[in-house]
Amino acid sequence: MDSRRAESFSDGVFAVAITVLVFNLLPIADKTGFLTVTSRGGHLGLVHYWPAYLAYVVSFLIIGIMWLNHHLMFAQVSTVDRPVLVLNLILLMGIVALPFPTALVADHLTGSAGSHGQATAAVVTYGLLMIAISISFGATWVYISRHLDDLAGRQPVRPSRMATLRFVAGNAGYVAGTLIALASPVAALVIFGLLAVYYMFEHLPEPASDAQAASRDED
Amino acid sequence: MDSRRAESFSDGVFAVAITVLVFNLLPIADKTGFLTVTSRGGHLGLVHYWPAYLAYVVSFLIIGIMWLNHHLMFAQVSTVDRPVLVLNLILLMGIVALPFPTALVADHLTGSAGSHGQATAAVVTYGLLMIAISISFGATWVYISRHLDDLAGRQPVRPSRMATLRFVAGNAGYVAGTLIALASPVAALVIFGLLAVYYMFEHLPEPASDAQAASRDED
Amino acid sequence: MDSRRAESFSDGVFAVAITVLVFNLLPIADKTGFLTVTSRGGHLGLVHYWPAYLAYVVSFLIIGIMWLNHHLMFAQVSTVDRPVLVLNLILLMGIVALPFPTALVADHLTGSAGSHGQATAAVVTYGLLMIAISISFGATWVYISRHLDDLAGRQPVRPSRMATLRFVAGNAGYVAGTLIALASPVAALVIFGLLAVYYMFEHLPEPASDAQAASRDED
Amino acid sequence: MDSRRAESFSDGVFAVAITVLVFNLLPIADKTGFLTVTSRGGHLGLVHYWPAYLAYVVSFLIIGIMWLNHHLMFAQVSTVDRPVLVLNLILLMGIVALPFPTALVADHLTGSAGSHGQATAAVVTYGLLMIAISISFGATWVYISRHLDDLAGRQPVRPSRMATLRFVAGNAGYVAGTLIALASPVAALVIFGLLAVYYMFEHLPEPASDAQAASRDED
């Protein structure tokens, strides 16, 4: 199949999944606790829900930057075969599910019922899903980089083994974050956010731009 | 109408519908039963909701692979006429509704109020919708394959009668699954998931790639 | 602005709005009344919510066929100016709001609290929004058809005054339906569905296909 | 990266975010207060929720017109670098969050629990998010306009300093609106709506159309 169709469908799923994150904020508007603590100042009621905002920002960065790397990954190829489609579908299944542990974290990181055990369980669930997403992302990338001759229409820009290694190795951060969640759920959530920033810079190799490719074709 | 516009709109609907499935997971974060069973271990509270996760995976696979086959179906043609648009709209009406029986299954497969009768009714509803989707998918495919001369711009890759037969016949699996739901709702749900995997491999014939077609055009 | 960008954005809004309709079905899964009437048979609990299904089908047809006509309208032009963008934004504002009166109808057409007055108010609200949508659709079409020389890149296929008249006049059906809702809300809802089917056939003139246009350009 | 991919992803996010606004209307259908005030006339129950409709219209206009300006901004460039992607992601993070303060306003502008303090806090929150969105929009625009030589493939249409100044200066209106919210929340909301209309006319410079650019390329 033409890789552009698969990428276009994936783009749509990423765009919807990243927007679904706001549904973890909407119920706050209905909460009876909104602005009842007027003695401490006007806005404190909303500040109380900071775990929801933190989880929103972290998950937004993760999905947004994962979209960026997903695009760079598919930019390497011009056609996709069935294994790529299956791996991509499993990857999307994880991305779409991310608002769920985001909601767990938003509801249970603190609050009246927020015992330490619940916060830990919420962030560990978040971490386990991120590990699963990372594995399926890495698997897709390893498969594509090994089949570039078949999948890339033009002469592929072969990524260095080092780049692939660094990319996949970074996933170890999610394992570390999940383990840290057992001690400090908040610290683990911050680590997940920092990992997103890490992947902003330690990303997949960018393919030659269309302009460059076109000028090369003309030689 | 240019088939690409209809396909692009359908892609958007598929992408949103597949993402809507996570809304069956979000309410779990609010459930009071979350992690209250601390005596049995930290994570057991979430495991309790396994029907929701199973339903999520099955419906995600079904919509994702149906998108794949939908794309292969539309890749056969370059224009669409009014009957195709109507059939496609009815097909999408079924796809978009799938999160509803998914929610029925997630809520009623087990649980405090989960009598066998409710689980059966939920999975039978799921199966009936899948049968309706299959019929409209098959009808769209039969119509398209019979009007390829009008709808396909280039020389069409005429699918064999055998391929069409196998494709449409596979739908019988949904009838079987729905009947099995009367005895074992869980088994029926697993069958629906396996049918999705079946359609991953027993899919519609892939049209000649753009590259091949272009080189043919140049001859 | 290039009309394709505006159309692509509109397509996305249509695709999401049509999928949002399923959110009127999802709460049924949580309703306690689900399948409690086991004495009358297994499935009767779900059948009880037929207004929700009817409203889903009617609104799905309306949005789907409005998308079709919206596409035909924008296919007439190659650029859009500011008035078209404003009119289009107002039109989309109505389309996106349609799930709201759909929810009103689903909840209040029948049911324990479903007095005749509430059902009427729900369907009248539905009808008033449809009238508003029709007016903004008609206004957009009238503006476009009067500025075809500026907006259409190629030689425009000028629609006959008769076609425009029939198209705009059909909107009177929504006024009639809204008035009928005062006597019979269910009949009004059925009329709205039939109007969607009417617009499937009495649609805007289809522009010359790309293939035709290309062959004309080559002359 | 090719700017079209980033723009297409952004378009999807805008389209979903603008449609999510209807979720602030859907709960009204469930409210028990619906049409109970039959003595005063049939429709008064729905009219009671006017803050929700006003907030819907204002936020719809804001997102819709921000999409228009976002498109004009990206139409200036043909490639995007990493800072643009990061700035754009932060901008989208604000756009996607807008349904949240919209819900705050819809629920707390009036109503049984609607003390003046709550209405003020809701609209101030709305204003603060709009200020954040405006800053990130302005930052993205300033960055792009300063790197046009690198990012624009063709000879860029260099925007005048005056245009940029007027565009960025208009953001001061959000600060004024937020301050006014302390005195009159409703007036502030109306100001936010008027600012959207202002940006409809005082928008970014439109790039040369494709047709013009093509004819220029041929010279």
mmCIF file of N, CA, C and O in Angstrom, chain C residues 111-164:
data_model
loop_
_atom_site.group_PDB
_atom_site.id
_atom_site.type_symbol
_atom_site.label_atom_id
_atom_site.label_comp_id
_atom_site.label_asym_id
_atom_site.label_seq_id
_atom_site.Cartn_x
_atom_site.Cartn_y
_atom_site.Cartn_z
ATOM 1 N N GLY C 111 -40.297 8.087 27.065
ATOM 2 C CA GLY C 111 -39.652 7.831 28.352
ATOM 3 C C GLY C 111 -40.517 8.238 29.511
ATOM 4 O O GLY C 111 -41.598 8.817 29.336
ATOM 5 N N SER C 112 -40.013 7.927 30.708
ATOM 6 C CA SER C 112 -40.807 8.136 31.918
ATOM 7 C C SER C 112 -41.210 9.604 32.037
ATOM 8 O O SER C 112 -42.328 9.918 32.404
ATOM 9 N N ALA C 113 -40.262 10.518 31.757
ATOM 10 C CA ALA C 113 -40.560 11.934 31.909
ATOM 11 C C ALA C 113 -41.032 12.559 30.600
ATOM 12 O O ALA C 113 -41.133 13.758 30.491
ATOM 13 N N GLY C 114 -41.328 11.713 29.611
ATOM 14 C CA GLY C 114 -41.561 12.222 28.269
ATOM 15 C C GLY C 114 -42.961 12.720 28.025
ATOM 16 O O GLY C 114 -43.718 12.112 27.259
ATOM 17 N N SER C 115 -43.311 13.816 28.624
ATOM 18 C CA SER C 115 -44.605 14.399 28.321
ATOM 19 C C SER C 115 -44.588 14.885 26.882
ATOM 20 O O SER C 115 -43.526 15.097 26.297
ATOM 21 N N HIS C 116 -45.770 15.067 26.309
ATOM 22 C CA HIS C 116 -45.859 15.519 24.926
ATOM 23 C C HIS C 116 -45.157 16.862 24.752
ATOM 24 O O HIS C 116 -44.491 17.103 23.753
ATOM 25 N N GLY C 117 -45.268 17.728 25.753
ATOM 26 C CA GLY C 117 -44.662 19.054 25.647
ATOM 27 C C GLY C 117 -43.149 18.981 25.481
ATOM 28 O O GLY C 117 -42.574 19.720 24.679
ATOM 29 N N GLN C 118 -42.518 18.092 26.222
ATOM 30 C CA GLN C 118 -41.070 17.976 26.126
ATOM 31 C C GLN C 118 -40.637 17.427 24.779
ATOM 32 O O GLN C 118 -39.663 17.895 24.184
ATOM 33 N N ALA C 119 -41.351 16.413 24.286
ATOM 34 C CA ALA C 119 -41.017 15.849 22.979
ATOM 35 C C ALA C 119 -41.141 16.916 21.903
ATOM 36 O O ALA C 119 -40.276 17.036 21.027
ATOM 37 N N THR C 120 -42.219 17.704 21.988
ATOM 38 C CA THR C 120 -42.405 18.778 21.008
ATOM 39 C C THR C 120 -41.260 19.776 21.067
ATOM 40 O O THR C 120 -40.673 20.135 20.039
ATOM 41 N N ALA C 121 -40.929 20.213 22.274
ATOM 42 C CA ALA C 121 -39.866 21.208 22.424
ATOM 43 C C ALA C 121 -38.546 20.669 21.866
ATOM 44 O O ALA C 121 -37.783 21.393 21.220
ATOM 45 N N ALA C 122 -38.272 19.371 22.099
ATOM 46 C CA ALA C 122 -37.023 18.789 21.616
ATOM 47 C C ALA C 122 -36.970 18.808 20.091
ATOM 48 O O ALA C 122 -35.974 19.229 19.485
ATOM 49 N N VAL C 123 -38.061 18.362 19.448
ATOM 50 C CA VAL C 123 -38.052 18.284 17.985
ATOM 51 C C VAL C 123 -38.117 19.671 17.361
ATOM 52 O O VAL C 123 -37.509 19.923 16.317
ATOM 53 N N VAL C 124 -38.837 20.606 18.012
ATOM 54 C CA VAL C 124 -38.863 21.976 17.493
ATOM 55 C C VAL C 124 -37.454 22.581 17.543
ATOM 56 O O VAL C 124 -37.024 23.250 16.598
ATOM 57 N N THR C 125 -36.725 22.332 18.635
ATOM 58 C CA THR C 125 -35.342 22.813 18.719
ATOM 59 C C THR C 125 -34.505 22.227 17.580
ATOM 60 O O THR C 125 -33.714 22.931 16.935
ATOM 61 N N TYR C 126 -34.700 20.923 17.348
ATOM 62 C CA TYR C 126 -34.017 20.249 16.238
ATOM 63 C C TYR C 126 -34.347 20.942 14.919
ATOM 64 O O TYR C 126 -33.454 21.247 14.117
ATOM 65 N N GLY C 127 -35.643 21.215 14.719
ATOM 66 C CA GLY C 127 -36.069 21.839 13.467
ATOM 67 C C GLY C 127 -35.520 23.248 13.307
ATOM 68 O O GLY C 127 -35.108 23.639 12.211
ATOM 69 N N LEU C 128 -35.492 24.014 14.398
ATOM 70 C CA LEU C 128 -34.989 25.382 14.311
ATOM 71 C C LEU C 128 -33.511 25.385 13.925
ATOM 72 O O LEU C 128 -33.077 26.214 13.115
ATOM 73 N N LEU C 129 -32.745 24.445 14.483
ATOM 74 C CA LEU C 129 -31.331 24.381 14.107
ATOM 75 C C LEU C 129 -31.187 23.985 12.640
ATOM 76 O O LEU C 129 -30.354 24.544 11.908
ATOM 77 N N MET C 130 -32.035 23.040 12.178
ATOM 78 C CA MET C 130 -31.963 22.637 10.766
ATOM 79 C C MET C 130 -32.303 23.815 9.842
ATOM 80 O O MET C 130 -31.701 23.976 8.781
ATOM 81 N N ILE C 131 -33.278 24.627 10.249
ATOM 82 C CA ILE C 131 -33.612 25.816 9.451
ATOM 83 C C ILE C 131 -32.419 26.756 9.399
ATOM 84 O O ILE C 131 -32.055 27.278 8.325
ATOM 85 N N ALA C 132 -31.768 26.970 10.559
ATOM 86 C CA ALA C 132 -30.592 27.848 10.591
ATOM 87 C C ALA C 132 -29.477 27.290 9.696
ATOM 88 O O ALA C 132 -28.820 28.031 8.950
ATOM 89 N N ILE C 133 -29.265 25.979 9.761
ATOM 90 C CA ILE C 133 -28.235 25.362 8.916
ATOM 91 C C ILE C 133 -28.590 25.542 7.440
ATOM 92 O O ILE C 133 -27.744 25.876 6.607
ATOM 93 N N SER C 134 -29.877 25.314 7.111
ATOM 94 C CA SER C 134 -30.318 25.440 5.721
ATOM 95 C C SER C 134 -30.110 26.848 5.198
ATOM 96 O O SER C 134 -29.668 27.047 4.063
ATOM 97 N N ILE C 135 -30.435 27.833 6.048
ATOM 98 C CA ILE C 135 -30.279 29.223 5.610
ATOM 99 C C ILE C 135 -28.813 29.538 5.341
ATOM 100 O O ILE C 135 -28.465 30.127 4.319
ATOM 101 N N SER C 136 -27.923 29.091 6.238
ATOM 102 C CA SER C 136 -26.518 29.431 6.031
ATOM 103 C C SER C 136 -25.947 28.633 4.863
ATOM 104 O O SER C 136 -25.068 29.122 4.145
ATOM 105 N N PHE C 137 -26.460 27.421 4.643
ATOM 106 C CA PHE C 137 -26.024 26.651 3.474
ATOM 107 C C PHE C 137 -26.481 27.355 2.203
ATOM 108 O O PHE C 137 -25.700 27.551 1.247
ATOM 109 N N GLY C 138 -27.768 27.752 2.199
ATOM 110 C CA GLY C 138 -28.289 28.457 1.029
ATOM 111 C C GLY C 138 -27.555 29.766 0.781
ATOM 112 O O GLY C 138 -27.230 30.098 -0.378
ATOM 113 N N ALA C 139 -27.249 30.500 1.862
ATOM 114 C CA ALA C 139 -26.548 31.780 1.704
ATOM 115 C C ALA C 139 -25.158 31.554 1.111
ATOM 116 O O ALA C 139 -24.715 32.299 0.223
ATOM 117 N N THR C 140 -24.473 30.519 1.581
ATOM 118 C CA THR C 140 -23.147 30.212 1.046
ATOM 119 C C THR C 140 -23.236 29.884 -0.432
ATOM 120 O O THR C 140 -22.416 30.345 -1.246
ATOM 121 N N TRP C 141 -24.255 29.078 -0.781
ATOM 122 C CA TRP C 141 -24.395 28.659 -2.166
ATOM 123 C C TRP C 141 -24.744 29.835 -3.077
ATOM 124 O O TRP C 141 -24.182 29.978 -4.183
ATOM 125 N N VAL C 142 -25.669 30.696 -2.608
ATOM 126 C CA VAL C 142 -26.039 31.855 -3.415
ATOM 127 C C VAL C 142 -24.826 32.755 -3.622
ATOM 128 O O VAL C 142 -24.558 33.226 -4.733
ATOM 129 N N TYR C 143 -24.049 32.981 -2.556
ATOM 130 C CA TYR C 143 -22.858 33.825 -2.691
ATOM 131 C C TYR C 143 -21.871 33.224 -3.693
ATOM 132 O O TYR C 143 -21.361 33.917 -4.577
ATOM 133 N N ILE C 144 -21.620 31.919 -3.552
ATOM 134 C CA ILE C 144 -20.654 31.270 -4.446
ATOM 135 C C ILE C 144 -21.135 31.315 -5.890
ATOM 136 O O ILE C 144 -20.370 31.634 -6.809
ATOM 137 N N SER C 145 -22.428 31.010 -6.099
ATOM 138 C CA SER C 145 -22.915 30.942 -7.475
ATOM 139 C C SER C 145 -22.906 32.320 -8.138
ATOM 140 O O SER C 145 -22.859 32.421 -9.363
ATOM 141 N N ARG C 146 -22.957 33.399 -7.337
ATOM 142 C CA ARG C 146 -22.921 34.750 -7.905
ATOM 143 C C ARG C 146 -21.494 35.249 -8.117
ATOM 144 O O ARG C 146 -21.300 36.276 -8.762
ATOM 145 N N HIS C 147 -20.508 34.589 -7.513
ATOM 146 C CA HIS C 147 -19.125 35.041 -7.647
ATOM 147 C C HIS C 147 -18.262 33.981 -8.325
ATOM 148 O O HIS C 147 -17.062 33.918 -8.087
ATOM 149 N N LEU C 148 -18.917 33.158 -9.175
ATOM 150 C CA LEU C 148 -18.174 32.053 -9.787
ATOM 151 C C LEU C 148 -17.025 32.558 -10.662
ATOM 152 O O LEU C 148 -15.982 31.903 -10.755
ATOM 153 N N ASP C 149 -17.205 33.726 -11.298
ATOM 154 C CA ASP C 149 -16.145 34.227 -12.174
ATOM 155 C C ASP C 149 -14.867 34.505 -11.402
ATOM 156 O O ASP C 149 -13.763 34.295 -11.896
ATOM 157 N N ASP C 150 -15.026 34.996 -10.158
ATOM 158 C CA ASP C 150 -13.849 35.292 -9.354
ATOM 159 C C ASP C 150 -13.283 34.039 -8.705
ATOM 160 O O ASP C 150 -12.069 33.878 -8.590
ATOM 161 N N LEU C 151 -14.186 33.151 -8.264
ATOM 162 C CA LEU C 151 -13.748 32.054 -7.408
ATOM 163 C C LEU C 151 -13.342 30.799 -8.177
ATOM 164 O O LEU C 151 -12.521 30.024 -7.703
ATOM 165 N N ALA C 152 -13.949 30.589 -9.344
ATOM 166 C CA ALA C 152 -13.654 29.362 -10.089
ATOM 167 C C ALA C 152 -12.451 29.591 -10.993
ATOM 168 O O ALA C 152 -12.415 30.550 -11.759
ATOM 169 N N GLY C 153 -11.465 28.740 -10.868
ATOM 170 C CA GLY C 153 -10.258 28.901 -11.668
ATOM 171 C C GLY C 153 -10.513 28.606 -13.135
ATOM 172 O O GLY C 153 -10.244 29.416 -14.026
ATOM 173 N N ARG C 154 -11.089 27.430 -13.385
ATOM 174 C CA ARG C 154 -11.423 27.045 -14.749
ATOM 175 C C ARG C 154 -12.751 27.664 -15.134
ATOM 176 O O ARG C 154 -13.453 28.224 -14.311
ATOM 177 N N GLN C 155 -13.122 27.452 -16.404
ATOM 178 C CA GLN C 155 -14.422 27.910 -16.859
ATOM 179 C C GLN C 155 -15.507 27.260 -16.013
ATOM 180 O O GLN C 155 -15.626 26.025 -15.992
ATOM 181 N N PRO C 156 -16.263 28.011 -15.257
ATOM 182 C CA PRO C 156 -17.209 27.405 -14.328
ATOM 183 C C PRO C 156 -18.384 26.749 -15.045
ATOM 184 O O PRO C 156 -18.824 27.201 -16.099
ATOM 185 N N VAL C 157 -18.880 25.658 -14.446
ATOM 186 C CA VAL C 157 -20.122 25.049 -14.905
ATOM 187 C C VAL C 157 -21.248 25.811 -14.221
ATOM 188 O O VAL C 157 -21.581 25.556 -13.066
ATOM 189 N N ARG C 158 -21.797 26.795 -14.905
ATOM 190 C CA ARG C 158 -22.770 27.673 -14.281
ATOM 191 C C ARG C 158 -24.061 26.919 -13.991
ATOM 192 O O ARG C 158 -24.686 26.374 -14.897
ATOM 193 N N PRO C 159 -24.449 26.859 -12.702
ATOM 194 C CA PRO C 159 -25.678 26.145 -12.373
ATOM 195 C C PRO C 159 -26.884 26.936 -12.862
ATOM 196 O O PRO C 159 -26.887 28.160 -12.847
ATOM 197 N N SER C 160 -27.902 26.219 -13.306
ATOM 198 C CA SER C 160 -29.117 26.892 -13.765
ATOM 199 C C SER C 160 -29.821 27.537 -12.580
ATOM 200 O O SER C 160 -29.709 27.083 -11.443
ATOM 201 N N ARG C 161 -30.533 28.632 -12.865
ATOM 202 C CA ARG C 161 -31.317 29.275 -11.809
ATOM 203 C C ARG C 161 -32.301 28.283 -11.211
ATOM 204 O O ARG C 161 -32.588 28.305 -10.026
ATOM 205 N N MET C 162 -32.809 27.388 -12.074
ATOM 206 C CA MET C 162 -33.801 26.407 -11.622
ATOM 207 C C MET C 162 -33.193 25.491 -10.566
ATOM 208 O O MET C 162 -33.839 25.197 -9.547
ATOM 209 N N ALA C 163 -31.954 25.035 -10.817
ATOM 210 C CA ALA C 163 -31.309 24.118 -9.876
ATOM 211 C C ALA C 163 -31.133 24.792 -8.519
ATOM 212 O O ALA C 163 -31.428 24.210 -7.470
ATOM 213 N N THR C 164 -30.666 26.051 -8.561
ATOM 214 C CA THR C 164 -30.492 26.785 -7.305
ATOM 215 C C THR C 164 -31.823 26.945 -6.598
ATOM 216 O O THR C 164 -31.944 26.746 -5.391
#
